[in-house]
């Protein structure tokens, strides 16, 4: 059994830290402690809980640069991205804090009495996070779960536990009850499984691969445990001939190169109407080759390394050496580097065109008309995100409604905003995070009828 995890800097392969791996017995202790802390937390006045969460947000803000640098070091994120991520955690805590005092039930008109609903906390929630956005994804589950009156056990990915541990220290410094928010680093099949299977954990929020998501769903089924799944994606970027083709080509590279393509919403299937296909490719060449790839701690860098050697090998395995396309530059030497890559002439049903690569690799596929675009856009098992480029408002709305994906953007590539709901269709998962209903996902609705005619 692994007793500790080595955290490497993906840009240099240097050892950053070793972190003890949580055992199943330690998970059990953590659940007992979290259960007690949750009772204390839920008994506080809502205004006090909101105040403590706001104080937590203030501390995240004060430590944002430290958190960002830690994210650069353990995850290879560019400094600009890492700063955004720390700020996102702060904003999520603030937004969730605003919900504590607005988490209201309803009074429903019924004959013979009064009917009330209560939104009660679930108890202890397990948040299992991936390595690709360690801080924000941990906070998407943690902030609303805490705000709704729950305790949280956060299991970060093996490769990226450091920012999570730092956040847990800040929560304590902010005055949140001890053991209310605990970070349990360790192996997915040990610490992760123990959290999923523990009867004292009421809900799992899992973000990660579709493969592991399916295993977790099966395990949760045994106990009818509540579950939110945020899984993989293979998102289309649909460019119609009536679009601003220059703007679409300029925006396309960073829509799949951000975070070196290790983004569940990456627009890795660029679908271009045949009449503008050649023009779009001409414009795409300089846009892709000018992306600055290198040292993530340099403010000018737009794309850093992949997270690990295993991920590098996985990405390489998807890209045929002889494939036509556009390739950017990348550093050589230590670090897990893969160049920006756009493949052309690929069959629409090839693995690289339908499966999540999770690297800086996209394919460009031509389409004939609107119906063909929608058919191609939906031709994967995933349904997380997508973009539609057109100047025709009617078409923008028609295609947005037709494509089976949870997060679409028109003439832009935005996907995740903490104000708006986020989640997948099909095998990209179920349940929604973020947005105005985020807290409700961490409650049970209890209905109470009070007879008034006795
Ligand atoms: P992963 O599935 O390998 O691991 C995710 C987490 O689950 C890690 O903490 C891991 O330790 C844990 N885990 C692994 N096996 C487990 C088990 N049997 N029981 C419990 N926990 C277990 O995914 P990853 O490689 O870390 O992350 C990349 C994946 O995450 C990609 O597929 C990506 O699309 C997905 N992702 C989805 C979203 C979204 O919101 N939809 C966001 C980001 C990433």
PDB file of C-alpha atoms in Angstrom, residues 183-283:
ATOM      1  CA  UNK A 183      -8.736  17.388   3.496  1.00  0.00           C
ATOM      2  CA  UNK A 184      -7.919  13.704   3.055  1.00  0.00           C
ATOM      3  CA  UNK A 185      -5.136  13.307   0.489  1.00  0.00           C
ATOM      4  CA  UNK A 186      -4.471   9.812  -0.774  1.00  0.00           C
ATOM      5  CA  UNK A 187      -5.129   7.196  -3.382  1.00  0.00           C
ATOM      6  CA  UNK A 188      -8.437   7.156  -5.214  1.00  0.00           C
ATOM      7  CA  UNK A 189      -8.950   3.449  -4.635  1.00  0.00           C
ATOM      8  CA  UNK A 190      -8.163   3.735  -0.892  1.00  0.00           C
ATOM      9  CA  UNK A 191      -9.115   7.142   0.556  1.00  0.00           C
ATOM     10  CA  UNK A 192     -11.568   7.877  -2.283  1.00  0.00           C
ATOM     11  CA  UNK A 193     -13.286   4.509  -2.026  1.00  0.00           C
ATOM     12  CA  UNK A 194     -13.464   4.783   1.772  1.00  0.00           C
ATOM     13  CA  UNK A 195     -15.213   8.156   1.513  1.00  0.00           C
ATOM     14  CA  UNK A 196     -17.645   6.847  -1.133  1.00  0.00           C
ATOM     15  CA  UNK A 197     -18.511   3.703   0.817  1.00  0.00           C
ATOM     16  CA  UNK A 198     -18.699   5.187   4.310  1.00  0.00           C
ATOM     17  CA  UNK A 199     -22.272   5.050   5.662  1.00  0.00           C
ATOM     18  CA  UNK A 200     -21.692   8.324   7.522  1.00  0.00           C
ATOM     19  CA  UNK A 201     -21.166  10.255   4.265  1.00  0.00           C
ATOM     20  CA  UNK A 202     -24.508  11.392   2.889  1.00  0.00           C
ATOM     21  CA  UNK A 203     -23.524  12.661  -0.543  1.00  0.00           C
ATOM     22  CA  UNK A 204     -20.631  12.419  -2.977  1.00  0.00           C
ATOM     23  CA  UNK A 205     -19.673  15.160  -5.402  1.00  0.00           C
ATOM     24  CA  UNK A 206     -17.297  13.573  -7.856  1.00  0.00           C
ATOM     25  CA  UNK A 207     -15.419  15.400 -10.598  1.00  0.00           C
ATOM     26  CA  UNK A 208     -13.142  13.271 -12.708  1.00  0.00           C
ATOM     27  CA  UNK A 209     -13.065  10.707 -15.449  1.00  0.00           C
ATOM     28  CA  UNK A 210     -16.178   9.000 -16.772  1.00  0.00           C
ATOM     29  CA  UNK A 211     -14.541   5.633 -16.042  1.00  0.00           C
ATOM     30  CA  UNK A 212     -14.139   6.296 -12.298  1.00  0.00           C
ATOM     31  CA  UNK A 213     -17.481   8.134 -12.191  1.00  0.00           C
ATOM     32  CA  UNK A 214     -19.256   4.973 -13.298  1.00  0.00           C
ATOM     33  CA  UNK A 215     -17.575   2.935 -10.529  1.00  0.00           C
ATOM     34  CA  UNK A 216     -18.562   5.513  -7.937  1.00  0.00           C
ATOM     35  CA  UNK A 217     -22.145   5.579  -9.213  1.00  0.00           C
ATOM     36  CA  UNK A 218     -22.365   1.799  -8.776  1.00  0.00           C
ATOM     37  CA  UNK A 219     -21.002   2.042  -5.225  1.00  0.00           C
ATOM     38  CA  UNK A 220     -23.364   4.865  -4.299  1.00  0.00           C
ATOM     39  CA  UNK A 221     -26.286   2.824  -5.666  1.00  0.00           C
ATOM     40  CA  UNK A 222     -25.736   0.251  -2.912  1.00  0.00           C
ATOM     41  CA  UNK A 223     -26.674   2.831  -0.286  1.00  0.00           C
ATOM     42  CA  UNK A 224     -28.840   5.064  -2.471  1.00  0.00           C
ATOM     43  CA  UNK A 225     -26.254   7.697  -1.656  1.00  0.00           C
ATOM     44  CA  UNK A 226     -26.816  11.134  -3.193  1.00  0.00           C
ATOM     45  CA  UNK A 227     -24.396  11.853  -6.011  1.00  0.00           C
ATOM     46  CA  UNK A 228     -23.355  14.591  -8.381  1.00  0.00           C
ATOM     47  CA  UNK A 229     -21.121  13.518 -11.258  1.00  0.00           C
ATOM     48  CA  UNK A 230     -19.050  16.000 -13.268  1.00  0.00           C
ATOM     49  CA  UNK A 231     -17.264  13.841 -15.832  1.00  0.00           C
ATOM     50  CA  UNK A 232     -15.408  14.150 -19.076  1.00  0.00           C
ATOM     51  CA  UNK A 233     -16.150  16.173 -22.175  1.00  0.00           C
ATOM     52  CA  UNK A 234     -15.423  16.309 -25.900  1.00  0.00           C
ATOM     53  CA  UNK A 235     -16.913  19.622 -26.743  1.00  0.00           C
ATOM     54  CA  UNK A 236     -17.650  21.031 -30.209  1.00  0.00           C
ATOM     55  CA  UNK A 237     -16.774  24.486 -31.448  1.00  0.00           C
ATOM     56  CA  UNK A 238     -19.210  25.026 -34.343  1.00  0.00           C
ATOM     57  CA  UNK A 239     -18.255  27.723 -36.843  1.00  0.00           C
ATOM     58  CA  UNK A 240     -20.944  28.625 -39.380  1.00  0.00           C
ATOM     59  CA  UNK A 241     -20.139  30.376 -42.650  1.00  0.00           C
ATOM     60  CA  UNK A 242     -22.185  33.397 -41.524  1.00  0.00           C
ATOM     61  CA  UNK A 243     -19.955  33.917 -38.450  1.00  0.00           C
ATOM     62  CA  UNK A 244     -17.193  36.444 -37.957  1.00  0.00           C
ATOM     63  CA  UNK A 245     -14.701  33.823 -39.151  1.00  0.00           C
ATOM     64  CA  UNK A 246     -11.666  35.938 -38.175  1.00  0.00           C
ATOM     65  CA  UNK A 247     -12.903  36.238 -34.600  1.00  0.00           C
ATOM     66  CA  UNK A 248     -13.778  32.531 -34.462  1.00  0.00           C
ATOM     67  CA  UNK A 249     -10.305  31.526 -35.663  1.00  0.00           C
ATOM     68  CA  UNK A 250      -8.595  33.932 -33.270  1.00  0.00           C
ATOM     69  CA  UNK A 251     -10.533  32.552 -30.296  1.00  0.00           C
ATOM     70  CA  UNK A 252     -10.280  28.865 -31.206  1.00  0.00           C
ATOM     71  CA  UNK A 253      -6.724  28.084 -29.955  1.00  0.00           C
ATOM     72  CA  UNK A 254      -7.166  29.052 -26.309  1.00  0.00           C
ATOM     73  CA  UNK A 255     -10.545  27.315 -26.214  1.00  0.00           C
ATOM     74  CA  UNK A 256      -8.664  23.997 -26.211  1.00  0.00           C
ATOM     75  CA  UNK A 257      -5.115  25.026 -25.206  1.00  0.00           C
ATOM     76  CA  UNK A 258      -5.977  26.686 -21.926  1.00  0.00           C
ATOM     77  CA  UNK A 259      -4.563  24.547 -19.098  1.00  0.00           C
ATOM     78  CA  UNK A 260      -2.743  22.558 -21.819  1.00  0.00           C
ATOM     79  CA  UNK A 261      -6.086  21.122 -22.891  1.00  0.00           C
ATOM     80  CA  UNK A 262      -6.648  19.490 -19.502  1.00  0.00           C
ATOM     81  CA  UNK A 263     -10.034  21.091 -19.278  1.00  0.00           C
ATOM     82  CA  UNK A 264     -13.285  19.154 -19.284  1.00  0.00           C
ATOM     83  CA  UNK A 265     -14.861  21.941 -21.388  1.00  0.00           C
ATOM     84  CA  UNK A 266     -12.027  22.160 -23.951  1.00  0.00           C
ATOM     85  CA  UNK A 267     -13.425  22.758 -27.431  1.00  0.00           C
ATOM     86  CA  UNK A 268     -11.439  19.972 -29.048  1.00  0.00           C
ATOM     87  CA  UNK A 269     -13.758  19.304 -31.993  1.00  0.00           C
ATOM     88  CA  UNK A 270     -13.703  22.292 -34.287  1.00  0.00           C
ATOM     89  CA  UNK A 271     -16.593  21.887 -36.737  1.00  0.00           C
ATOM     90  CA  UNK A 272     -16.394  24.315 -39.653  1.00  0.00           C
ATOM     91  CA  UNK A 273     -18.944  24.837 -42.431  1.00  0.00           C
ATOM     92  CA  UNK A 274     -17.358  23.598 -45.639  1.00  0.00           C
ATOM     93  CA  UNK A 275     -17.673  26.889 -47.546  1.00  0.00           C
ATOM     94  CA  UNK A 276     -15.332  28.643 -45.052  1.00  0.00           C
ATOM     95  CA  UNK A 277     -13.247  25.598 -44.090  1.00  0.00           C
ATOM     96  CA  UNK A 278     -10.087  26.529 -46.046  1.00  0.00           C
ATOM     97  CA  UNK A 279     -10.269  30.193 -45.011  1.00  0.00           C
ATOM     98  CA  UNK A 280     -10.679  29.202 -41.344  1.00  0.00           C
ATOM     99  CA  UNK A 281      -7.647  26.875 -41.494  1.00  0.00           C
ATOM    100  CA  UNK A 282      -5.506  29.623 -43.050  1.00  0.00           C
ATOM    101  CA  UNK A 283      -6.419  31.918 -40.162  1.00  0.00           C
TER     102      UNK A 283
END
